[in-house]
Amino acid sequence: MADHVKRASWLCEEIEKHNRLYYQEAKPEISDKEYDKLLKELVDLEKKYPELANANSPTQRVGGAPIDGFVTLKHRLPMLSIDNTYSPSELKEFDKKVCKGLGNDKPSYMVELKIDGVAISLIYENGILTAGVTRGDGEKGDDVTQNLKTVGGVPLKLNTKNPPALLEVRGEVYMARANFARLNEQRVKEGLDKFANPRNSTAGSLKLLDPKLCAARKLSLFAYAIGAMEGIQVKSQTETLKLLHDFGFPVNSNATQLDSIEEVVAHCESWNDKRHDLPYDTDGMVIKVNDLAQREKLGITTKSPRWVVAYKFAAEQALTRLLNIELQVGRQGTLTPVAHLDPVQLAGTTVSRASLHNDDNLKTKDIRVGDMVVVEKAGEIIPYIVRSEPSLRTGKEKPFVFPKVCPVCGADVVKDAKGAFYRCTGTDCVAQLKRRVRSYAARNAMDIENLGEEIIEQLVDTGLVKTLADIYKLGLNQLANLERMGEQSSRNLLDGIAASKSRGLARLLTGLGLRHVGENVADVLARKFISMKAFAQANEEELAAIEGIGPERAASIRGWFANTTNQELIESLEKAGIKMDESVSTVAASSALAGKSIVVTGTLVKYGREEIERRLRDLGAKASGSVSKKTDYLLAGEKAGSKLEKARELGVRIITEEEFEKLAGS
Ligand code: IVH
């Protein structure tokens, strides 16, 4: 073996060892700096000798190339939901049913923390991580393999010389509280909306199309279950957790085996307060019958297994005074009432503001300014007001009345068609404009670097920016005259603005913020119409017929284009040189594989897993995870297994890699 090959292989092993020490044992043996040095050496080697790089090299953890979208994959075994309980008596009820179901057998329970993150499933074929999927609807989820590879603690390879043919590992991806706080601080600086809680930010991170961005979010994993498996057996949850640990997965060390429901209850309650000291969020405990044969005997109901239950922690509440209500103006003019509270301690943080959502909420809950109110945090970082306490009223409390005019611009305020929201009708309301600029410049939209909240405030307040197109008219002198903007930062901002011109139609549509058109819908529309011109000309029926659009969105989109201000905005943006179309591969439509559903199995010569999926996407084909009657082709590489058999059974056309290349026209 050549020296560089030996060195690379040693580096791989060494880095994986340190990954395990860090993520699994929380006992790092080297400093971050030393670790980075090893990783850098491997990255450099792989650059120099590209043949060294492979899909399970630890260098993948920094995130590979961005992808265009997520493919749906079917879980080998469904990811079931579990029943919730909220009190000791409900837990005892659960135990009674278990005991009854087991007859003379007594259950022993494994009690684990319920990590408040995002459930995922990882597929290992012959010890190699080949796919990572979100829970989705329990039957199928999104293929987020490239992002999951960047999650701390996810083994790219099982730590064993003798890997099972197949292993489906279930676990929870989460964001540690400290990382979450840092992320939100950063977002505020960049003028982006804060994430509500670590769970939401985890879910958002896993859906990022650029794995490098996901890597920067520093997510972590706890593994706690096995789905499908071949070539391996376990008898209990104890064995499952041990096996997962031995294979190199981070397993939460707080799992406790208990033999009586009284002990289970006491144990669960003991975590009620202790959980706040953990560095990550939990929303309860999961109680599982330990013995798998007993689980089998208990079976599942239509909804969830009979052998497992969650004990949910009670939401944290506090009583405080509502000092006043302020109105926040959204980018489409929606007025959201926000409560200012007498600061109060709640689940480890001081709470002084809470959203009141809308007028209906205020009325149904009869919340008045000056009321004593109960604030709650149910796993959410943003607290909300559960109810007022009318018995504590002094008579001075006042119901909140929405103003007739916008508190910022003075334009008329109207109630919207559905009646829950008040809206500012002002066409040049600065509050709306500021929000619009923020959303336009946001990372998921036009991604204008260095255009943060403070600068937006100044640009709008000084009148330099009156419409989104004005952003592109800004000059160096104007910017350098703003507060806290030197020449260099002005240049940086101008660079950021210039770079945003080429983002393409999907991001432009996201940035324009049409009602009901979020990131995903914008993407669908951009792929469908390719150009702004074609999109602007599409009629309502045409729009409504697109999968995922429907009549409400279609009407709202048409309404947006009917507005002359919006038409002018598009014109000005076009004049400013903004890219008004989407570069979608032109091969797609003409390829013989366009629209076909293809399953790939076994090892291919020319492609890694993600490469073939990207290729299929570019060809306009749909990569699917499992073979069914609807599958058009099974692309079978070397060592194809059960999928090949299934395809034969169903009479699905099987093609080799060579045949695939011919069909693909390459
Ligand atoms: S076991 C069929 N164990 O809670 C039972 N779930 O399941 C499979 N969760 O969103 C689930 N921590 O992702 C299990 N230690 C744990 C868990 C856990 C968190 C999540 C899971 C799912 C929800 C209910």
XYZ file of C-alpha atoms and ligand atoms in Angstrom:
690
model
C 0.000 0.000 0.000
C 1.329 3.430 -0.932
C 2.312 5.663 1.963
C -0.352 8.284 1.354
C -3.036 5.573 1.280
C -1.773 4.182 4.579
C -1.631 7.631 6.111
C -5.172 8.456 4.950
C -6.530 5.230 6.354
C -4.752 5.848 9.680
C -6.142 9.390 9.788
C -9.676 8.090 9.138
C -9.443 5.616 12.006
C -7.840 8.152 14.305
C -10.401 10.875 13.586
C -13.300 8.458 14.065
C -11.785 7.343 17.369
C -11.637 10.937 18.569
C -15.173 11.524 17.330
C -16.334 8.659 19.519
C -14.356 9.876 22.504
C -15.830 13.329 22.095
C -19.453 12.614 21.240
C -19.988 9.265 22.899
C -17.904 9.332 26.000
C -17.625 13.119 26.414
C -13.970 12.321 27.221
C -11.887 13.980 24.509
C -8.222 13.007 24.552
C -6.991 15.744 22.232
C -7.763 19.453 21.929
C -10.091 20.849 19.244
C -7.022 22.315 17.609
C -5.247 18.973 17.384
C -8.434 17.395 16.057
C -8.753 20.097 13.381
C -5.149 19.478 12.415
C -5.800 15.771 11.794
C -8.929 16.604 9.815
C -7.099 19.215 7.757
C -4.353 16.755 6.932
C -6.937 14.299 5.653
C -8.784 16.999 3.680
C -5.511 17.996 2.033
C -4.605 14.396 1.239
C -8.017 13.811 -0.335
C -7.598 16.959 -2.381
C -4.231 15.827 -3.624
C -5.330 12.240 -4.242
C -9.034 12.457 -5.115
C -9.264 8.665 -5.345
C -8.915 8.568 -1.539
C -12.148 10.437 -0.907
C -15.225 8.354 -0.279
C -18.727 8.792 1.062
C -17.789 7.666 4.561
C -14.600 9.596 5.022
C -14.730 11.775 8.144
C -14.068 14.756 5.850
C -17.706 14.418 4.816
C -18.629 15.756 8.227
C -17.844 19.300 7.219
C -20.581 19.024 4.607
C -20.443 18.130 0.939
C -21.863 19.994 -2.063
C -25.297 21.638 -1.849
C -28.232 19.661 -3.186
C -31.334 20.791 -5.094
C -33.992 19.244 -2.928
C -34.902 16.246 -0.818
C -36.046 12.890 -2.072
C -38.623 10.908 -0.134
C -37.501 7.563 1.227
C -39.679 4.863 2.726
C -38.701 3.563 6.156
C -37.950 -0.166 6.245
C -40.060 -0.406 9.385
C -42.535 2.391 10.155
C -41.566 4.963 12.773
C -44.535 4.728 15.087
C -45.776 7.421 17.427
C -46.275 6.751 21.112
C -49.043 7.528 23.582
C -48.586 10.357 26.044
C -49.359 10.378 29.750
C -49.330 13.416 32.007
C -49.744 12.074 35.532
C -48.685 9.231 37.853
C -52.171 7.771 37.670
C -52.008 7.555 33.881
C -48.624 5.844 34.168
C -50.119 3.307 36.560
C -52.957 2.773 34.123
C -50.363 1.989 31.434
C -48.624 -0.499 33.752
C -51.936 -2.218 34.502
C -52.599 -2.760 30.820
C -49.055 -4.050 30.282
C -49.366 -6.508 33.193
C -52.742 -7.660 31.952
C -51.361 -8.182 28.465
C -48.452 -10.228 29.804
C -50.555 -12.542 31.984
C -48.240 -14.219 34.469
C -45.134 -12.458 33.204
C -43.904 -9.350 35.014
C -42.515 -6.464 33.005
C -39.255 -4.687 33.674
C -39.071 -1.147 32.292
C -36.304 0.857 30.696
C -36.904 4.504 31.487
C -35.182 7.030 29.211
C -35.162 10.769 28.805
C -37.419 11.974 26.031
C -35.070 14.162 24.048
C -36.875 17.128 22.519
C -35.396 17.104 19.045
C -36.176 15.600 15.677
C -36.640 11.867 15.183
C -34.501 10.371 12.449
C -33.601 6.989 11.037
C -30.120 5.978 9.878
C -29.524 3.089 7.492
C -26.298 1.114 7.643
C -25.653 -1.400 4.906
C -22.742 -3.703 5.685
C -21.661 -1.235 8.325
C -21.657 1.833 6.093
C -24.066 4.729 6.538
C -26.010 4.766 3.280
C -29.017 6.895 4.159
C -30.430 9.139 6.852
C -34.104 9.986 6.798
C -36.427 12.246 8.810
C -39.432 10.639 10.489
C -41.815 12.334 8.045
C -45.268 10.810 8.344
C -43.856 7.686 10.007
C -44.027 5.686 6.762
C -41.693 7.820 4.694
C -39.508 10.836 5.285
C -37.000 13.133 3.609
C -33.587 11.843 2.643
C -31.318 14.165 4.626
C -28.239 11.927 4.477
C -25.779 14.682 3.602
C -26.936 16.811 6.493
C -27.004 13.925 8.964
C -23.402 13.141 8.099
C -22.506 16.500 9.625
C -24.309 15.757 12.891
C -21.946 15.227 15.798
C -21.813 11.589 16.828
C -23.452 10.048 13.745
C -21.070 7.201 12.823
C -20.339 7.121 9.109
C -19.215 3.532 9.641
C -20.175 1.134 12.418
C -17.394 0.548 14.891
C -17.147 -3.188 14.304
C -15.125 -5.631 12.221
C -18.205 -7.709 11.672
C -21.044 -5.413 10.605
C -24.601 -6.677 10.123
C -25.940 -6.684 6.544
C -28.557 -4.117 7.495
C -29.161 -1.913 10.507
C -31.761 0.824 10.799
C -30.967 3.000 13.797
C -33.500 5.377 15.324
C -32.624 8.358 17.379
C -33.117 11.993 18.083
C -31.093 14.795 16.534
C -31.008 17.835 18.795
C -29.293 21.144 19.285
C -27.643 21.754 22.645
C -29.064 24.810 24.424
C -25.789 26.704 24.292
C -25.523 26.252 20.523
C -29.124 27.306 20.146
C -28.547 30.512 22.103
C -25.452 31.274 20.007
C -27.341 30.619 16.781
C -30.147 33.004 17.734
C -27.695 35.716 18.745
C -26.076 35.374 15.355
C -29.446 35.500 13.603
C -30.406 38.710 15.347
C -27.126 40.230 14.197
C -27.871 39.174 10.632
C -31.384 40.538 10.770
C -33.017 37.109 10.622
C -35.949 35.900 12.696
C -35.033 33.959 15.803
C -35.880 30.274 16.044
C -38.551 29.565 18.646
C -36.736 26.688 20.333
C -33.917 24.182 19.808
C -36.321 21.643 18.310
C -37.462 24.033 15.577
C -33.943 25.062 14.785
C -32.903 21.409 14.556
C -35.739 20.680 12.143
C -34.833 23.771 10.113
C -31.161 22.823 10.046
C -31.854 19.314 8.752
C -33.831 20.827 5.873
C -31.006 23.095 4.734
C -29.942 22.318 1.181
C -26.317 23.150 1.848
C -24.755 20.557 4.187
C -22.003 23.025 5.096
C -24.597 25.316 6.642
C -26.042 22.355 8.506
C -22.563 21.434 9.766
C -22.215 24.953 11.154
C -25.350 24.432 13.259
C -23.514 21.843 15.372
C -26.303 19.343 15.875
C -25.940 16.234 18.025
C -27.473 12.774 18.213
C -28.766 10.314 20.781
C -29.583 6.860 19.421
C -32.233 4.860 21.284
C -33.768 2.188 19.066
C -33.281 -0.196 16.179
C -35.731 -0.547 13.303
C -35.086 -3.156 10.629
C -32.015 -5.358 11.005
C -30.475 -8.278 9.187
C -27.686 -10.490 10.422
C -27.985 -9.456 14.046
C -30.335 -10.020 16.970
C -31.145 -8.327 20.251
C -33.384 -9.521 23.068
C -34.001 -6.387 25.090
C -33.694 -2.629 25.253
C -30.653 -3.105 27.512
C -28.986 -5.063 24.740
C -30.118 -2.546 22.117
C -28.560 0.369 23.974
C -25.360 -1.572 24.600
C -25.105 -2.615 20.972
C -25.724 0.933 19.768
C -23.049 2.162 22.126
C -20.595 -0.494 20.960
C -21.270 0.386 17.332
C -20.213 3.925 18.146
C -23.509 5.787 18.630
C -23.948 8.333 21.398
C -26.475 6.777 23.781
C -27.918 8.861 26.590
C -26.383 7.720 29.837
C -29.504 8.376 31.905
C -31.422 5.260 30.843
C -32.478 3.371 33.967
C -33.988 -0.081 34.290
C -36.752 -0.331 36.925
C -38.979 -3.227 37.924
C -42.019 -1.587 39.480
C -44.284 1.186 38.284
C -43.899 2.946 41.666
C -40.172 3.245 41.035
C -40.870 4.395 37.479
C -43.207 7.141 38.726
C -40.747 8.316 41.370
C -37.933 8.279 38.825
C -39.943 10.291 36.280
C -40.902 12.855 38.896
C -37.297 13.139 40.009
C -36.473 14.478 36.527
C -39.162 17.192 36.651
C -36.680 19.764 37.945
C -33.360 18.049 37.299
C -33.982 18.229 33.563
C -33.359 21.973 33.557
C -29.725 21.286 34.443
C -29.174 19.208 31.299
C -27.407 20.959 28.415
C -30.239 19.966 26.028
C -34.052 20.092 26.073
C -36.206 17.179 27.160
C -39.986 17.133 27.144
C -40.613 14.013 29.180
C -39.537 10.457 29.829
C -40.072 7.381 27.666
C -40.998 4.181 29.474
C -40.347 1.010 27.498
C -40.942 -2.648 28.311
C -37.384 -3.946 28.313
C -37.878 -7.480 27.010
C -38.479 -7.718 23.259
C -40.387 -11.006 23.496
C -42.768 -9.295 25.912
C -43.097 -6.380 23.478
C -44.040 -8.826 20.768
C -46.710 -10.328 23.005
C -48.174 -6.889 23.780
C -48.259 -5.849 20.125
C -49.417 -2.545 18.728
C -52.745 -0.765 18.492
C -53.711 1.002 15.262
C -51.728 3.994 16.417
C -48.858 3.055 18.673
C -47.141 0.163 20.421
C -48.669 -1.102 23.684
C -45.236 -1.564 25.246
C -44.142 2.035 25.358
C -45.500 5.283 26.721
C -44.268 8.838 27.189
C -44.567 10.693 30.455
C -44.715 14.363 29.549
C -43.358 16.961 31.930
C -45.915 19.519 33.037
C -45.525 22.836 31.253
C -43.858 25.471 33.364
C -46.145 28.296 34.404
C -45.776 31.584 36.230
C -48.125 34.354 37.316
C -47.262 37.933 36.449
C -48.739 41.275 35.462
C -49.435 42.312 31.886
C -48.099 45.877 31.845
C -49.133 46.884 28.363
C -49.717 45.658 24.825
C -47.623 46.794 21.900
C -48.388 46.195 18.241
C -45.832 44.718 15.909
C -46.326 45.331 12.185
C -45.496 42.356 9.981
C -44.217 42.475 6.407
C -47.703 42.169 4.996
C -49.080 44.632 7.492
C -50.495 42.174 10.028
C -50.660 43.732 13.462
C -49.571 41.289 16.145
C -50.251 42.227 19.751
C -47.257 41.605 21.991
C -47.598 41.599 25.768
C -45.095 43.422 27.938
C -44.910 41.606 31.231
C -43.566 42.365 34.635
C -40.359 40.267 34.300
C -40.783 36.831 35.855
C -38.600 33.708 36.178
C -39.824 30.775 34.120
C -38.005 27.494 33.443
C -34.619 29.045 33.929
C -35.072 32.293 31.982
C -36.556 35.732 32.641
C -39.671 36.359 30.640
C -40.790 39.898 29.858
C -42.619 39.551 26.549
C -45.152 37.148 25.125
C -47.017 37.015 21.841
C -50.769 37.411 22.070
C -51.227 36.273 18.449
C -54.383 38.136 17.441
C -57.577 39.842 18.488
C -59.585 36.613 18.716
C -57.127 35.244 21.224
C -57.382 38.420 23.336
C -61.177 38.299 23.266
C -61.659 34.582 23.926
C -59.249 34.653 26.832
C -60.556 38.032 28.016
C -57.049 39.363 28.507
C -56.917 43.001 29.620
C -54.069 45.439 30.090
C -53.172 45.381 33.798
C -54.408 41.809 34.324
C -52.505 39.202 36.287
C -51.854 36.515 33.683
C -50.542 32.956 33.657
C -47.570 32.574 31.308
C -46.487 29.181 30.106
C -43.520 27.673 28.384
C -44.283 24.247 27.038
C -40.930 23.370 25.562
C -41.242 26.629 23.655
C -38.736 29.370 24.169
C -41.338 31.971 23.271
C -43.793 31.929 26.132
C -47.480 32.467 25.709
C -50.309 33.644 27.881
C -52.569 30.822 28.976
C -55.236 32.864 30.743
C -55.942 35.929 32.802
C -56.980 35.772 36.456
C -60.229 37.811 36.597
C -60.517 37.192 40.356
C -57.383 39.298 40.884
C -58.755 42.331 39.033
C -58.897 45.719 40.743
C -61.264 47.325 38.264
C -58.541 49.336 36.595
C -57.788 46.749 33.903
C -58.666 47.782 30.372
C -59.619 45.609 27.401
C -57.254 46.238 24.512
C -58.773 48.000 21.555
C -57.051 47.794 18.202
C -56.415 51.269 16.818
C -58.238 52.468 13.701
C -54.950 53.587 12.196
C -51.497 51.996 12.062
C -49.397 53.091 15.043
C -46.397 53.465 12.744
C -47.627 55.030 9.502
C -51.113 56.229 10.323
C -52.798 54.364 7.454
C -56.203 52.754 8.002
C -56.328 49.477 9.853
C -58.789 46.859 8.594
C -59.798 43.432 9.788
C -58.877 40.744 7.269
C -61.393 38.522 5.518
C -61.175 35.690 8.035
C -61.619 38.115 10.886
C -58.811 37.143 13.258
C -56.175 39.659 12.182
C -56.014 43.406 11.859
C -53.906 44.711 9.045
C -52.274 48.045 8.265
C -53.343 49.097 4.761
C -50.497 51.576 4.361
C -48.632 51.147 1.095
C -45.569 52.885 2.421
C -45.623 51.895 6.066
C -42.010 51.918 7.225
C -42.596 49.128 9.731
C -43.828 46.853 6.936
C -40.994 47.948 4.704
C -38.356 47.165 7.334
C -39.782 43.674 7.749
C -39.930 43.213 3.998
C -36.315 44.244 3.571
C -35.294 41.869 6.362
C -37.065 38.940 4.737
C -35.726 39.880 1.310
C -32.142 40.000 2.553
C -32.508 36.861 4.691
C -30.225 33.943 4.138
C -32.922 31.658 2.747
C -33.929 34.395 0.284
C -31.553 36.826 -1.471
C -28.912 36.253 1.190
C -27.525 39.782 1.275
C -24.487 39.549 3.475
C -23.916 42.409 5.902
C -27.461 43.783 5.564
C -28.511 43.370 9.182
C -31.359 44.765 11.241
C -29.588 47.947 12.385
C -28.620 49.032 8.890
C -32.084 48.270 7.569
C -33.532 50.532 10.287
C -31.272 53.356 9.159
C -31.778 52.800 5.436
C -35.531 52.957 5.807
C -35.589 55.760 8.394
C -33.349 57.985 6.288
C -35.509 57.329 3.237
C -32.657 55.796 1.246
C -34.694 52.642 0.821
C -38.358 53.118 -0.053
C -38.802 49.953 -2.089
C -36.816 46.724 -2.305
C -35.348 47.877 -5.618
C -33.768 50.906 -3.884
C -31.321 48.500 -2.230
C -29.613 48.228 -5.588
C -29.326 52.001 -6.010
C -27.267 52.507 -2.863
C -23.863 54.094 -3.329
C -20.700 54.108 -1.286
C -21.069 57.681 -0.048
C -24.636 57.229 1.082
C -23.725 54.145 3.056
C -20.556 55.557 4.543
C -22.603 58.451 5.933
C -24.771 56.151 8.012
C -24.062 55.656 11.681
C -21.481 53.018 12.532
C -20.700 52.438 8.832
C -17.123 53.024 7.772
C -15.863 52.788 4.238
C -14.846 49.165 4.539
C -18.168 47.990 5.950
C -19.954 49.982 3.241
C -17.884 48.250 0.592
C -18.651 44.895 2.173
C -22.348 45.664 2.115
C -22.188 46.736 -1.537
C -20.409 43.475 -2.343
C -23.157 41.589 -0.532
C -25.824 43.474 -2.486
C -24.080 42.837 -5.809
C -23.714 39.132 -5.032
C -27.430 38.846 -4.327
C -28.308 39.715 -7.913
C -27.638 36.235 -9.194
C -29.599 34.150 -6.686
C -32.242 33.077 -9.174
C -36.014 32.971 -9.324
C -36.742 30.649 -6.383
C -34.899 32.785 -3.868
C -36.228 35.976 -5.396
C -39.782 34.719 -4.940
C -39.012 33.732 -1.351
C -37.592 37.204 -0.802
C -40.537 39.038 -2.311
C -42.694 37.449 0.349
C -45.940 36.897 -1.514
C -48.549 35.686 0.933
C -48.633 31.894 1.226
C -45.410 31.613 -0.800
C -42.676 30.337 1.485
C -39.370 28.808 0.562
C -40.729 25.453 -0.600
C -43.582 26.867 -2.635
C -41.200 29.374 -4.231
C -39.017 26.465 -5.216
C -41.907 24.558 -6.790
C -42.961 27.657 -8.722
C -39.456 28.448 -9.943
C -38.941 24.912 -11.196
C -42.287 24.975 -12.932
C -42.050 28.366 -14.643
C -38.275 28.865 -14.902
C -38.721 32.581 -15.644
C -40.452 35.433 -13.834
C -42.139 36.354 -17.104
C -43.778 32.949 -17.482
C -44.757 32.939 -13.824
C -46.267 36.419 -13.985
C -48.358 35.387 -16.977
C -49.710 32.138 -15.534
C -53.442 32.323 -14.918
C -55.219 31.265 -11.761
C -56.383 27.866 -13.057
C -52.933 27.022 -14.252
C -51.447 27.929 -10.883
C -54.109 26.111 -8.868
C -53.490 22.935 -10.836
C -49.842 22.713 -9.723
C -49.263 20.118 -7.040
C -48.900 21.856 -3.693
C -50.338 25.221 -4.840
C -54.133 24.952 -4.821
C -56.824 27.636 -5.293
C -56.087 29.824 -2.248
C -52.442 30.324 -3.117
C -53.240 30.709 -6.789
C -55.670 33.546 -6.022
C -53.209 35.203 -3.694
C -50.423 35.012 -6.305
C -52.644 36.485 -9.002
C -53.680 39.237 -6.598
C -50.057 40.094 -5.996
C -49.268 40.445 -9.694
C -52.424 42.480 -10.308
C -51.053 45.175 -8.008
C -49.275 47.900 -10.009
C -46.769 48.645 -7.236
C -45.670 45.029 -7.368
C -45.457 45.117 -11.169
C -43.263 48.192 -10.924
C -41.120 46.522 -8.299
C -40.449 43.560 -10.583
C -39.590 45.944 -13.421
C -37.176 47.922 -11.268
C -35.526 44.779 -9.966
C -35.094 43.531 -13.490
C -33.581 46.875 -14.528
C -31.215 46.631 -11.567
C -29.911 43.420 -13.101
C -31.506 40.876 -10.788
C -31.555 37.381 -12.245
C -35.202 36.706 -13.062
C -34.997 33.054 -13.964
C -33.934 29.750 -12.512
C -31.096 27.713 -13.942
C -32.662 24.305 -14.008
C -30.787 21.636 -15.874
C -31.928 21.685 -19.482
C -31.270 17.974 -19.841
C -34.181 17.129 -17.581
C -37.068 17.493 -19.982
C -35.437 15.708 -22.873
C -33.983 12.773 -20.952
C -35.463 9.328 -21.490
C -35.526 8.963 -17.729
C -37.489 12.153 -17.052
C -40.424 11.457 -14.772
C -39.381 7.846 -14.171
C -39.223 6.346 -10.720
C -35.890 4.642 -10.179
C -34.569 2.601 -7.286
C -30.829 2.186 -6.921
C -29.351 -0.806 -5.140
C -25.909 -2.281 -4.606
C -22.596 -0.576 -5.299
C -22.105 1.394 -8.508
C -18.762 1.880 -10.178
C -19.040 5.488 -11.229
C -21.290 6.954 -8.589
C -21.526 7.202 -4.848
C -24.979 7.257 -3.364
C -25.452 10.995 -3.333
C -23.854 11.366 -6.752
C -26.288 9.009 -8.398
C -29.185 10.725 -6.682
C -28.027 14.101 -7.926
C -27.606 12.641 -11.405
C -31.117 11.209 -11.307
C -32.514 14.529 -10.178
C -30.699 16.304 -12.986
C -32.211 13.850 -15.426
C -35.630 14.645 -14.066
C -36.048 11.135 -12.642
C -37.345 10.360 -9.188
C -35.025 8.399 -6.912
C -37.071 6.202 -4.633
C -35.987 4.115 -1.674
C -38.053 1.014 -2.101
C -39.214 -1.140 -4.958
C -42.929 -1.200 -5.694
C -45.185 -1.808 -8.666
C -44.786 1.854 -9.504
C -41.015 1.580 -9.867
C -39.956 2.019 -13.508
C -36.369 0.814 -13.213
C -34.173 -0.876 -10.677
C -30.608 0.239 -11.217
C -28.620 -2.673 -9.828
C -24.959 -2.369 -8.980
C -22.690 -4.956 -7.444
C -23.840 -6.909 -4.391
C -27.482 -5.974 -4.956
C -29.616 -7.746 -2.356
C -33.262 -7.904 -1.387
C -34.338 -5.057 -3.631
C -33.160 -6.991 -6.652
C -35.249 -9.976 -5.588
C -38.266 -7.778 -4.987
C -37.864 -6.162 -8.418
C -37.725 -9.620 -10.025
C -40.835 -10.664 -8.135
C -42.754 -7.591 -9.270
C -41.433 -7.715 -12.811
C -39.762 -4.312 -12.517
C -37.247 -3.644 -15.288
C -33.722 -4.179 -13.992
C -30.877 -2.230 -15.582
C -27.117 -2.281 -15.133
C -25.027 0.818 -14.689
C -23.998 0.626 -18.328
C -27.600 0.459 -19.505
C -28.393 3.355 -17.230
C -25.707 5.472 -18.881
C -27.186 4.676 -22.273
C -30.682 5.642 -21.176
C -29.315 8.784 -19.599
C -27.782 9.620 -22.942
C -24.282 9.972 -21.604
S -38.710 5.467 21.531
C -41.969 3.149 19.088
N -37.047 6.831 23.035
O -40.324 10.926 21.152
C -41.144 3.925 20.041
N -38.451 8.043 21.532
O -41.764 8.502 20.002
C -40.086 4.721 19.394
N -38.066 10.470 21.559
O -40.562 11.849 18.156
C -39.671 5.896 20.154
N -36.449 10.463 23.062
O -38.260 10.698 18.421
C -38.022 6.897 22.087
N -35.501 7.876 24.381
C -36.442 7.951 23.449
C -36.858 9.176 22.897
C -37.878 9.179 21.930
C -37.190 11.213 22.265
C -39.054 11.017 20.616
C -39.181 10.282 19.317
C -40.569 10.643 18.847
C -41.292 10.863 20.120
C -42.259 9.740 20.369
